[in-house]
């Protein structure tokens, strides 16, 4: 049992995070403060929600790149609609409007993947371009700074506020709870529902899943619909946290999110991946980024360090997998 | 004894990977992409080539009708040629990476890193009162340095994929971060600029009235096409891409082939980097980010099987032509609207999905299957 835990991918990342944190606390005591922690949580919230969307599709054996386009498009369409109507009510309404748009976009992905048996990566590459192009050309491309009153109030909400010694005040936004809630939901979905297990089965071996009796199209539609829903929630949260609507804000960050999920142990070939692992992988990247600044290394080297971390993070399992395969008599799953 | 043991283990491992290999082909369709080839080989064209040729002609005709005073002009063809060439060279690289059954997400990062290194060489060797000979020497050294960077980056990609065994999409995602991070770090995120004017000859000059980048692109297409279709190495690439297990049992050095292919991809990226450096007279780690997805789009649209093993450069070139004409045409058509290039993105996405659906049905017996597909669901 203990061996099982220490061998797991989550454990390795958790240990890396702890070691990194100890080193950073020694290098710069400002690291081990609530203020810094809150800052990191804030950075991780939107990407965390998006990582959940990316994760469930990756477990099924496909790489989805369109989730950032769905997040941007659904939240920007919603925001434009609300502002044009002069709506001032609660942010909940924004979530509720964005949600079906996200689900619809996810289902468009599912339609092409399921009906025509096309690779997820290619389909979502096309829809990525399509969704972004649609919103930027037909809806608008400008920044929206005057948010509805309800969303502004949501943006100003605070769970806890601390006065940091060096960084000034810093506070925890309630959207962290949203992320945690969604994470628990997705975890339960993947673990305890038939369709959730079907996603793992589909990613592990499609033929076997089919013959076991999983209805593959249903699994795919639910999965992509859920990914679209999560993406739209991430998009609205992004608008609230950064207090403006910008359709291109998340453009290009899909690779960062995929990197986090992969670092968290999800197999890009499908069948493997956990919610906890993905969130830990994301935290590792967020911590790496903020550590560099605190350690006095200029922000320009952030990308490079993440690249190195990724190469180590992806090479080690590959080497370990090859060694396991070479050992006679072992059957390697995945 | 040890040799016998190894053989047995190898077999075990290959049985396993064979099963997964079967899965991936079954996923796309019951018929492998190259299956119908013998039937169509008389004219050496396939359905995709016909579709793309018709699409290209149709787009050209429609655009010429829609904007007759600007689209079918020499000036426009000229400007399209410049825009097309850079993406084109990069796409040839991407095609090679996809052909061996992988992908290379680091192509733009390698191009930018090569351009940055070349730029640094130029800036350090050439000052305001340098003689023409010195400038020529510096330019030669800069190009050499860029090519070296491309080869090394490609080698590292190949090493991760071929020897360490990291899936290509992951390995190159990591190196995308690594190379572009290196570029940002070296330049501190700033633009490198102020290169000698002679450099512009490569970027915006002309050879016999043809834009130099187009000449370079054409040369790349011809050479890579010969390499793919008339050399042993090209055969190995196709073999590796269509069935890695079979290729290893035929005595092909799989990891060596992967490494060499990725070195060529690196080289092509470096050439793109040099052309971009010469055209814009500047270098930056963030150039051409949108090119990355575009190269995949062009390759897939051009009929390159995303699972590897099958694809033709003619299709890729035709797809590139289609997309470029769509993009230029829509820009002219929608010139009075804001953000007309966003409509381009929208149309590209639609076009990709449309082409995939068409090829799905042409793989399954053309219009009949299309009709059945509609009526039975």
CSV table of N, CA, C and O in Angstrom, one decimal, chain B residues 4 34 95 138-139 153 173 178 186 198 207 223 254 263 267 271 299 345 356 363 375:
chain,number,residue,atom,x,y,z
B,4,UNK,N,19.4,-15.0,-26.6
B,4,UNK,CA,18.1,-15.7,-26.7
B,4,UNK,C,17.0,-15.0,-25.8
B,4,UNK,O,15.9,-14.7,-26.2
B,34,UNK,N,-3.7,4.4,-46.9
B,34,UNK,CA,-3.0,4.2,-48.2
B,34,UNK,C,-3.6,3.0,-49.0
B,34,UNK,O,-3.1,2.6,-50.0
B,95,UNK,N,5.4,18.2,-42.1
B,95,UNK,CA,5.0,17.0,-42.8
B,95,UNK,C,5.9,15.8,-42.6
B,95,UNK,O,5.4,14.7,-42.3
B,138,UNK,N,30.2,37.7,-42.5
B,138,UNK,CA,29.4,37.6,-41.3
B,138,UNK,C,28.1,36.9,-41.6
B,138,UNK,O,27.6,36.1,-40.8
B,139,UNK,N,27.5,37.3,-42.8
B,139,UNK,CA,26.2,36.7,-43.2
B,139,UNK,C,26.4,35.2,-43.4
B,139,UNK,O,25.5,34.4,-42.9
B,153,UNK,N,19.0,21.4,-32.3
B,153,UNK,CA,17.7,21.3,-31.7
B,153,UNK,C,16.9,20.1,-32.3
B,153,UNK,O,16.3,19.3,-31.5
B,173,UNK,N,6.5,19.3,-27.3
B,173,UNK,CA,5.8,20.4,-26.5
B,173,UNK,C,6.8,20.9,-25.5
B,173,UNK,O,7.0,22.1,-25.2
B,178,UNK,N,11.3,24.8,-24.1
B,178,UNK,CA,12.7,24.9,-23.9
B,178,UNK,C,13.4,25.9,-24.9
B,178,UNK,O,14.0,26.9,-24.5
B,186,UNK,N,17.7,34.6,-23.8
B,186,UNK,CA,18.9,35.3,-24.4
B,186,UNK,C,18.6,36.7,-24.8
B,186,UNK,O,19.5,37.6,-24.5
B,198,UNK,N,22.2,44.2,-46.7
B,198,UNK,CA,22.4,43.1,-47.7
B,198,UNK,C,21.5,41.9,-47.3
B,198,UNK,O,21.1,41.1,-48.2
B,207,UNK,N,14.9,36.7,-57.6
B,207,UNK,CA,15.8,36.0,-58.5
B,207,UNK,C,15.0,35.9,-59.8
B,207,UNK,O,14.0,35.2,-59.8
B,223,UNK,N,13.7,19.1,-53.3
B,223,UNK,CA,14.7,18.2,-52.7
B,223,UNK,C,14.0,17.2,-51.7
B,223,UNK,O,14.3,16.0,-51.8
B,254,UNK,N,15.1,2.2,-36.3
B,254,UNK,CA,14.0,3.1,-36.1
B,254,UNK,C,14.4,4.4,-35.4
B,254,UNK,O,14.1,5.5,-35.9
B,263,UNK,N,16.3,15.9,-37.4
B,263,UNK,CA,17.4,16.9,-37.8
B,263,UNK,C,17.0,17.6,-39.1
B,263,UNK,O,17.3,18.8,-39.2
B,267,UNK,N,16.6,21.5,-39.6
B,267,UNK,CA,17.3,22.3,-40.6
B,267,UNK,C,16.2,23.2,-41.4
B,267,UNK,O,16.5,24.4,-41.6
B,271,UNK,N,16.1,27.3,-41.8
B,271,UNK,CA,16.0,28.0,-43.0
B,271,UNK,C,14.8,29.0,-43.0
B,271,UNK,O,14.9,30.2,-43.4
B,299,UNK,N,-0.8,20.7,-43.4
B,299,UNK,CA,-0.4,19.3,-43.6
B,299,UNK,C,-1.6,18.3,-43.6
B,299,UNK,O,-1.7,17.5,-44.5
B,345,UNK,N,-9.3,33.0,-39.9
B,345,UNK,CA,-9.2,31.9,-39.0
B,345,UNK,C,-10.4,31.1,-39.0
B,345,UNK,O,-10.4,29.9,-39.0
B,356,UNK,N,-11.8,17.2,-43.9
B,356,UNK,CA,-11.7,15.9,-43.2
B,356,UNK,C,-13.0,15.1,-43.4
B,356,UNK,O,-12.9,13.9,-43.6
B,363,UNK,N,-13.0,7.9,-48.5
B,363,UNK,CA,-12.3,6.7,-48.1
B,363,UNK,C,-13.3,5.5,-48.1
B,363,UNK,O,-13.0,4.4,-48.1
B,375,UNK,N,-28.9,9.5,-44.8
B,375,UNK,CA,-30.2,8.9,-44.7
B,375,UNK,C,-30.3,8.0,-43.5
B,375,UNK,O,-31.4,7.8,-42.9
